[in-house]
Amino acid sequence: MDDVILVLNSGSSSIKFSVFVERADQVELKFRGQVEGLYSWPRFIAKDSAGTEIGAHKWADGERLGHEGAVAYLTEFLRDQREHNRLIAVGHRVVHGGRDFSSPTLVSPQVLSTLERYIPLAPLHQPHNLVPIRLLNQRRPELPQVACFDTAFHCSQEEVAQAFALPASITDHGVRRYGFHGLSYEYIASVLPDCDPKAASGRVVIAHLGNGASMCGLRACKSVATTMGFTAADGLPMGTRCGSIDPGVILYLLNELKFDSGAIEKLIYQQSGLLGVSGISSDMRTLLESPQPRAQFAVDLFVYRIGREIGSLAAATGGLDALVFTGGIGENSAVIRERVCRGARWLGVELDVAANNSRDARISSKSSAVSVWTIPTNEELMIARHTRRVLGSAVAAA
Ligand code: ADP
């Protein structure tokens, strides 16, 4: 019988889960899976750490299982395995910890209601992140739950890096740059010393390029600056989010084009980025395969913005010793990595094209002044580690 930690990453239409077991003072993946199509065609799949299917279920097309149904199914699936696994805690990915949470936190009803206040700051993620916490609180109030925040890693930034040039009457409300993808950056920072100890103690830029995309500048593995700000809509263009735009554009939309706030929210979160520019898809693979000029322009804009942000982050870190690619695009697209590295030659980046194409971890040439890496991220493992630590501290305190 293993004591296991369940890690949940709950989005708008799917809940991804991973189950970790404690072995030799480490947490190790036991199995993982997801319930997807929560409001269209729900499907459940679970695979062990070797990739062998250990559970699958499909609901009728059009059935609305919803988050509640998915959490109920998942807890039932785990209960069926109670001879082998004893659930001791649940760790959750929570996108926004705001001003109140600078580290992973044991969830109480007060914590939950504070986190609900951040829903307007992350409307695409926060409400969905919180649903399973609330449901599990009702179903299993004795089960410890730990919220792990995408914002927490960036709390090490200096005040000047977090500030907007706005009056105090506004910034006093917590209007400042928070940054996101912190669990991903923290994981990379935890493995970078094994890849390149010298760079890890120096100046690093990590590009987390997925559907959501951001970059982070680090000194000695601590966040110094990042491209995302108050919300996860800032910085790079993403799958469907616009990234940085002149705030005057929002005023123009409101005053001249008569958009209301709902239409603006939809535009900047769901209709922009790669999808909006290409008019074809938010999926990088589709765009790279498309002969359409608009698809190519969307990719050009993505690469161009990454290049600009590398320069900006290298200014914040005071130079560059290593560049790391991660996220679905960063891990899988040799073409995007090559184009980004070509644009960063002025910083001393020299790509080893063969290594880049053969998915090696180190993809820079021996003579490159900056080492370049492709490192798969592992936010779930980070959450499991945090959950175990918070649980340990709670037990020690009790
Ligand atoms: P999320 O932010 O939702 O976790 P992912 O990190 O899974 O997203 O990244 C999804 C993105 O990765 C999509 O744009 C997808 O097209 C892209 N991607 C995955 N594999 C490849 C590939 N081989 N080449 C280019 N892009 C890829």
Coordinates of C-alpha atoms and ligand atoms in Angstrom, one line a residue:
M1 CA 0.0 0.0 0.0
D2 CA 1.4 3.4 -1.1
D3 CA 0.6 6.8 0.4
V4 CA 0.0 8.9 -2.7
I5 CA -0.4 12.6 -3.6
L6 CA -2.9 13.5 -6.3
V7 CA -1.9 16.5 -8.4
L8 CA -4.7 18.3 -10.3
N9 CA -4.4 20.9 -13.0
S10 CA -7.9 21.9 -13.8
G11 CA -8.7 23.9 -16.9
S12 CA -11.9 25.1 -18.6
S13 CA -12.6 21.8 -20.5
S14 CA -10.3 19.3 -18.9
I15 CA -8.8 18.1 -15.6
K16 CA -5.3 16.7 -15.9
F17 CA -4.2 14.5 -13.0
S18 CA -1.0 12.8 -11.8
V19 CA -0.5 10.5 -8.8
F20 CA 2.8 10.6 -7.1
V21 CA 4.2 8.2 -4.5
E22 CA 7.0 8.9 -2.0
R23 CA 10.1 6.7 -2.5
A24 CA 13.5 7.2 -0.9
D25 CA 12.7 10.8 0.1
Q26 CA 11.6 11.7 -3.4
V27 CA 8.2 11.9 -5.0
E28 CA 7.9 9.7 -8.1
L29 CA 5.1 9.5 -10.7
K30 CA 2.9 6.4 -10.3
F31 CA 0.3 7.2 -12.9
R32 CA -1.3 10.1 -14.7
G33 CA -4.2 10.9 -17.0
Q34 CA -7.0 13.3 -17.8
V35 CA -10.7 13.8 -18.1
E36 CA -11.2 15.9 -21.2
G37 CA -14.1 17.3 -23.1
L38 CA -15.9 18.0 -19.8
Y39 CA -18.7 19.9 -21.6
S40 CA -18.8 18.2 -25.0
W41 CA -17.7 14.6 -25.3
P42 CA -16.1 13.5 -21.9
R43 CA -13.3 11.0 -22.0
F44 CA -11.1 9.6 -19.2
I45 CA -7.8 8.0 -19.6
A46 CA -5.1 7.0 -17.1
K47 CA -1.6 5.6 -17.9
D48 CA 1.1 4.3 -15.6
S49 CA 4.6 5.9 -15.6
A50 CA 5.7 3.6 -18.4
G51 CA 2.8 4.8 -20.6
T52 CA 0.6 1.6 -20.3
E53 CA -3.1 2.3 -20.1
I54 CA -4.6 1.4 -16.7
G55 CA -8.0 2.9 -17.1
A56 CA -10.2 4.4 -19.8
H57 CA -13.9 5.5 -20.1
K58 CA -16.0 7.4 -22.6
W59 CA -19.3 9.1 -22.0
A60 CA -21.9 9.7 -24.6
D61 CA -21.2 12.4 -27.2
G62 CA -22.8 15.6 -26.0
E63 CA -23.0 14.6 -22.3
R64 CA -22.1 17.4 -20.0
L65 CA -20.0 15.7 -17.3
G66 CA -18.7 19.0 -16.0
H67 CA -16.0 19.6 -13.4
E68 CA -18.2 18.1 -10.6
G69 CA -18.8 14.8 -12.6
A70 CA -15.1 14.6 -13.5
V71 CA -13.9 15.1 -9.8
A72 CA -16.5 12.5 -8.7
Y73 CA -15.3 10.0 -11.4
L74 CA -11.6 10.6 -10.5
T75 CA -12.2 10.1 -6.7
E76 CA -14.1 6.9 -7.5
F77 CA -11.3 5.7 -9.7
L78 CA -8.8 6.3 -6.9
R79 CA -11.2 4.7 -4.3
D80 CA -11.3 1.5 -6.5
Q81 CA -7.5 1.3 -6.0
R82 CA -7.6 1.8 -2.3
E83 CA -5.9 -1.6 -1.8
H84 CA -2.8 -0.2 -3.5
N85 CA -3.0 3.6 -3.0
R86 CA -4.0 5.6 0.0
L87 CA -4.7 9.2 -0.9
I88 CA -3.0 11.5 1.7
A89 CA -3.2 14.9 0.0
V90 CA -4.1 16.8 -3.2
G91 CA -1.9 19.5 -4.7
H92 CA -3.5 22.0 -7.1
R93 CA -2.1 24.3 -9.7
V94 CA -3.6 27.7 -9.1
V95 CA -2.7 30.4 -11.5
H96 CA -3.0 33.5 -9.3
G97 CA -1.8 33.9 -5.8
G98 CA -2.0 37.7 -5.9
R99 CA -0.4 39.7 -3.1
D100 CA -1.5 37.2 -0.4
F101 CA 0.4 34.0 -1.3
S102 CA 4.1 34.0 -2.0
S103 CA 4.4 30.2 -1.4
P104 CA 2.4 27.0 -1.6
T105 CA -0.4 27.1 1.0
L106 CA -2.6 24.6 2.8
V107 CA -6.2 25.4 1.7
S108 CA -8.7 26.5 4.3
P109 CA -12.1 28.1 3.6
Q110 CA -10.6 31.5 4.2
V111 CA -7.7 30.8 1.7
L112 CA -10.3 29.6 -0.8
S113 CA -12.4 32.8 -0.5
T114 CA -9.3 34.9 -0.9
L115 CA -8.3 33.0 -4.0
E116 CA -11.8 33.6 -5.4
R117 CA -11.1 37.3 -5.3
Y118 CA -8.4 36.8 -8.0
I119 CA -10.8 35.4 -10.6
P120 CA -11.1 38.7 -12.5
L121 CA -7.2 38.7 -12.8
A122 CA -7.1 35.3 -14.5
P123 CA -10.6 34.7 -15.9
L124 CA -9.5 31.9 -18.2
H125 CA -7.8 29.8 -15.5
Q126 CA -8.6 30.8 -11.9
P127 CA -12.3 29.8 -11.7
H128 CA -11.5 26.4 -13.2
N129 CA -8.5 25.9 -10.9
L130 CA -10.7 26.5 -7.8
V131 CA -13.6 24.3 -8.7
P132 CA -12.0 20.9 -7.7
I133 CA -10.7 22.5 -4.5
R134 CA -14.2 23.5 -3.5
L135 CA -15.7 20.2 -4.5
L136 CA -13.1 18.1 -2.7
N137 CA -13.5 20.4 0.4
Q138 CA -17.2 19.4 0.4
R139 CA -16.7 15.7 -0.4
R140 CA -13.6 15.0 1.7
P141 CA -13.2 17.9 4.2
E142 CA -10.5 15.9 6.1
L143 CA -8.2 15.6 3.0
P144 CA -5.4 18.2 3.1
Q145 CA -5.3 20.3 -0.1
V146 CA -2.4 22.5 -1.1
A147 CA -2.6 25.4 -3.6
C148 CA 0.6 25.9 -5.6
F149 CA 0.7 29.2 -7.4
D150 CA 2.1 30.2 -10.8
T151 CA 2.9 33.7 -9.4
A152 CA 4.9 32.6 -6.3
F153 CA 8.2 32.0 -8.0
H154 CA 8.3 35.7 -9.1
C155 CA 8.1 37.1 -5.6
S156 CA 11.9 37.3 -5.6
Q157 CA 11.8 40.2 -8.1
E158 CA 12.8 43.6 -7.0
E159 CA 10.1 46.2 -6.5
V160 CA 11.1 48.1 -9.6
A161 CA 10.6 44.9 -11.8
Q162 CA 7.1 44.5 -10.3
A163 CA 5.9 48.0 -10.6
F164 CA 3.7 49.8 -13.1
A165 CA 4.2 53.5 -13.6
L166 CA 0.8 54.3 -12.0
P167 CA -0.2 56.4 -9.0
A168 CA -0.1 54.7 -5.6
S169 CA -3.9 55.1 -5.3
I170 CA -4.1 52.4 -8.1
T171 CA -1.0 50.3 -7.2
D172 CA -2.2 50.1 -3.6
H173 CA -5.0 47.8 -4.9
G174 CA -2.4 45.2 -5.9
V175 CA -2.1 46.4 -9.5
R176 CA 1.4 45.3 -10.3
R177 CA 3.3 42.8 -12.3
Y178 CA 3.0 39.3 -10.8
G179 CA 4.2 37.0 -13.6
F180 CA 3.1 33.4 -14.3
H181 CA 4.4 29.9 -15.3
G182 CA 6.3 30.0 -12.0
L183 CA 6.0 26.3 -11.4
S184 CA 7.5 25.6 -14.8
Y185 CA 10.4 28.1 -14.2
E186 CA 10.9 26.7 -10.7
Y187 CA 11.2 23.1 -12.1
I188 CA 13.7 24.2 -14.7
A189 CA 15.7 26.1 -12.1
S190 CA 15.8 22.9 -10.0
V191 CA 17.3 20.8 -12.8
L192 CA 19.5 23.5 -14.4
P193 CA 22.4 23.0 -11.9
D194 CA 22.7 19.4 -13.1
C195 CA 22.9 20.5 -16.8
D196 CA 25.1 23.6 -16.4
P197 CA 26.1 24.5 -12.9
K198 CA 28.1 27.6 -13.9
A199 CA 25.1 29.1 -15.9
A200 CA 22.7 28.1 -13.1
S201 CA 24.6 30.3 -10.7
G202 CA 24.6 33.1 -13.4
R203 CA 22.3 34.7 -15.8
V204 CA 19.6 32.7 -17.5
V205 CA 16.6 33.3 -19.7
I206 CA 13.9 30.6 -19.9
A207 CA 11.4 30.6 -22.7
H208 CA 8.2 28.7 -21.7
L209 CA 6.5 28.4 -25.1
G210 CA 3.2 26.6 -25.1
N211 CA -0.4 27.6 -25.7
G212 CA 0.3 30.1 -23.0
A213 CA 3.8 31.6 -23.5
S214 CA 6.1 33.7 -21.3
M215 CA 9.8 34.2 -20.6
C216 CA 11.7 34.7 -17.4
G217 CA 15.1 36.1 -16.6
L218 CA 16.9 34.5 -13.7
R219 CA 20.0 35.3 -11.7
A220 CA 21.3 32.4 -9.5
C221 CA 18.0 30.5 -10.3
K222 CA 15.8 33.3 -8.8
S223 CA 13.3 35.2 -10.9
V224 CA 14.5 38.7 -11.8
A225 CA 12.0 39.7 -14.5
T226 CA 9.3 38.1 -16.6
T227 CA 7.2 39.0 -19.6
M228 CA 3.8 38.4 -18.1
G229 CA 2.4 41.0 -15.7
F230 CA -0.8 41.7 -13.8
T231 CA -2.5 39.0 -15.8
A232 CA -1.4 36.1 -18.1
A233 CA -2.4 38.2 -21.1
D234 CA 0.8 40.3 -21.1
G235 CA 4.1 39.7 -22.8
L236 CA 4.5 37.4 -25.8
P237 CA 1.7 36.7 -28.3
M238 CA 0.3 33.3 -27.4
G239 CA -2.1 30.7 -28.9
T240 CA -5.1 33.0 -28.5
R241 CA -3.9 35.8 -26.2
C242 CA -2.5 39.0 -27.7
G243 CA 0.4 39.7 -25.3
S244 CA 1.6 43.2 -24.8
I245 CA -0.4 45.9 -26.5
D246 CA -0.5 49.6 -26.1
P247 CA -3.1 50.4 -23.4
G248 CA -4.4 53.1 -25.8
V249 CA -5.7 50.2 -28.0
I250 CA -8.1 49.3 -25.3
L251 CA -9.4 52.9 -25.0
Y252 CA -9.8 53.0 -28.8
L253 CA -11.8 49.7 -28.7
L254 CA -14.0 51.1 -26.0
N255 CA -14.6 54.6 -27.2
E256 CA -14.4 54.4 -31.0
L257 CA -15.2 50.8 -31.9
K258 CA -17.8 50.6 -29.0
F259 CA -16.5 47.3 -27.6
D260 CA -17.9 46.5 -24.1
S261 CA -15.6 44.9 -21.5
G262 CA -16.9 41.4 -22.3
A263 CA -16.0 41.8 -25.9
I264 CA -12.5 43.2 -25.0
E265 CA -11.9 40.2 -22.7
K266 CA -12.9 37.8 -25.4
L267 CA -10.7 39.6 -27.9
I268 CA -7.5 39.7 -25.8
Y269 CA -7.8 36.2 -24.3
Q270 CA -9.5 34.1 -26.9
Q271 CA -9.4 35.7 -30.4
S272 CA -5.9 37.1 -30.6
G273 CA -2.3 35.8 -30.7
L274 CA -1.5 33.1 -33.3
L275 CA -5.2 32.5 -33.9
G276 CA -6.1 36.1 -34.4
V277 CA -3.1 37.0 -36.5
S278 CA -3.3 33.9 -38.8
G279 CA -7.1 33.7 -38.9
I280 CA -6.4 29.9 -39.2
S281 CA -5.3 28.3 -35.9
S282 CA -3.8 28.8 -32.5
D283 CA -1.8 25.6 -32.9
M284 CA 1.8 26.1 -33.8
R285 CA 2.1 22.8 -35.7
T286 CA -0.8 23.8 -38.0
L287 CA 0.7 27.2 -38.7
L288 CA 4.2 25.7 -39.4
E289 CA 2.6 23.3 -42.0
S290 CA 0.4 26.0 -43.6
P291 CA 1.4 27.6 -46.9
Q292 CA -0.8 30.6 -46.1
P293 CA 1.0 34.0 -45.8
R294 CA -1.1 34.9 -42.7
A295 CA 0.1 31.7 -40.9
Q296 CA 3.7 32.5 -41.7
F297 CA 3.2 36.1 -40.5
A298 CA 1.8 34.9 -37.2
V299 CA 4.9 32.7 -36.7
D300 CA 7.2 35.6 -37.7
L301 CA 5.5 37.8 -35.2
F302 CA 5.8 35.2 -32.4
V303 CA 9.6 34.7 -33.2
Y304 CA 10.2 38.5 -33.4
R305 CA 8.5 39.1 -30.1
I306 CA 10.6 36.4 -28.4
G307 CA 13.7 38.0 -29.8
R308 CA 12.8 41.4 -28.4
E309 CA 12.0 39.9 -25.0
I310 CA 15.3 38.1 -24.9
G311 CA 17.1 41.4 -25.2
S312 CA 14.9 43.0 -22.6
L313 CA 15.3 40.2 -20.1
A314 CA 19.1 40.0 -20.7
A315 CA 19.2 43.7 -19.8
A316 CA 17.4 42.9 -16.6
T317 CA 19.7 40.0 -15.7
G318 CA 22.8 41.9 -16.8
G319 CA 23.9 39.5 -19.6
L320 CA 23.3 36.0 -20.6
D321 CA 25.0 32.7 -19.7
A322 CA 22.2 30.3 -20.8
L323 CA 19.0 30.2 -22.7
V324 CA 16.5 27.4 -22.1
F325 CA 13.5 26.3 -24.2
T326 CA 10.5 24.5 -22.7
G327 CA 6.7 24.1 -23.1
G328 CA 5.0 22.4 -26.0
I329 CA 6.6 24.6 -28.7
G330 CA 9.9 25.1 -27.0
E331 CA 10.4 21.3 -26.4
N332 CA 9.1 20.1 -29.8
S333 CA 9.8 22.7 -32.5
A334 CA 13.4 22.7 -33.7
V335 CA 12.4 25.3 -36.3
I336 CA 11.2 27.8 -33.8
R337 CA 14.3 27.2 -31.5
E338 CA 16.6 27.7 -34.5
R339 CA 14.9 30.9 -35.6
V340 CA 15.0 32.3 -32.0
C341 CA 18.7 31.4 -31.7
R342 CA 19.5 33.0 -35.0
G343 CA 18.0 36.2 -33.8
A344 CA 20.0 36.0 -30.5
R345 CA 23.4 35.7 -32.2
W346 CA 24.3 39.2 -31.1
L347 CA 24.2 38.0 -27.5
G348 CA 26.7 35.2 -28.2
V349 CA 24.2 32.4 -28.9
E350 CA 25.5 29.8 -31.4
L351 CA 23.3 26.9 -32.2
D352 CA 24.5 23.3 -32.9
V353 CA 22.0 22.6 -35.7
A354 CA 22.4 18.8 -35.6
A355 CA 22.0 18.7 -31.8
N356 CA 18.9 20.9 -32.1
N357 CA 17.4 18.6 -34.7
S358 CA 18.1 15.4 -32.8
R359 CA 16.4 16.6 -29.6
D360 CA 19.6 16.7 -27.5
A361 CA 19.4 18.6 -24.2
R362 CA 22.3 20.9 -25.0
I363 CA 21.7 22.4 -28.4
S364 CA 24.4 25.1 -28.5
S365 CA 27.8 24.7 -30.2
K366 CA 30.9 24.1 -28.1
S367 CA 32.2 27.6 -28.9
S368 CA 28.9 29.3 -28.1
A369 CA 29.3 32.0 -25.4
V370 CA 25.8 31.2 -24.2
S371 CA 24.8 27.6 -23.5
V372 CA 21.4 26.7 -25.0
W373 CA 19.1 23.9 -23.7
T374 CA 15.9 22.1 -24.4
I375 CA 14.5 20.9 -21.1
P376 CA 11.0 19.4 -20.8
T377 CA 9.1 21.1 -18.0
N378 CA 7.4 19.2 -15.2
E379 CA 5.0 21.4 -13.3
E380 CA 3.2 18.4 -11.8
L381 CA 6.3 17.1 -10.1
M382 CA 6.9 20.6 -8.7
I383 CA 3.4 20.6 -7.2
A384 CA 3.9 17.1 -5.8
R385 CA 7.1 18.2 -4.1
H386 CA 5.5 21.3 -2.7
T387 CA 2.5 19.4 -1.5
R388 CA 4.7 16.9 0.4
R389 CA 6.7 19.7 2.0
V390 CA 3.7 21.7 3.1
L391 CA 2.1 18.5 4.4
G392 CA 5.3 17.7 6.3
S393 CA 5.4 21.2 7.8
A394 CA 1.7 21.0 8.8
V395 CA 2.3 17.6 10.5
A396 CA 5.4 19.0 12.3
A397 CA 3.5 22.1 13.5
A398 CA 0.7 19.9 14.8
Ligands
ADP1 P1 -0.3 24.5 -22.7 O1 0.1 25.9 -22.5 O2 -1.8 24.3 -23.0 O3 0.2 23.5 -21.7 P2 1.5 23.1 -24.4 O4 2.7 23.4 -23.6 O5 1.1 21.7 -24.5 O6 0.3 24.1 -24.1 O7 1.9 23.6 -25.9 C1 1.0 23.5 -27.0 C2 1.6 24.1 -28.2 O8 2.8 23.3 -28.6 C3 0.7 24.1 -29.4 O9 0.8 25.3 -30.1 C4 1.3 23.0 -30.3 O10 1.1 23.2 -31.7 C5 2.8 23.1 -30.0 N1 3.5 21.9 -30.4 C6 3.5 20.7 -29.9 N2 4.3 19.8 -30.6 C7 4.9 20.6 -31.6 C8 5.8 20.4 -32.6 N3 6.3 19.2 -32.8 N4 6.1 21.4 -33.4 C9 5.6 22.7 -33.2 N5 4.8 23.0 -32.2 C10 4.4 21.9 -31.4

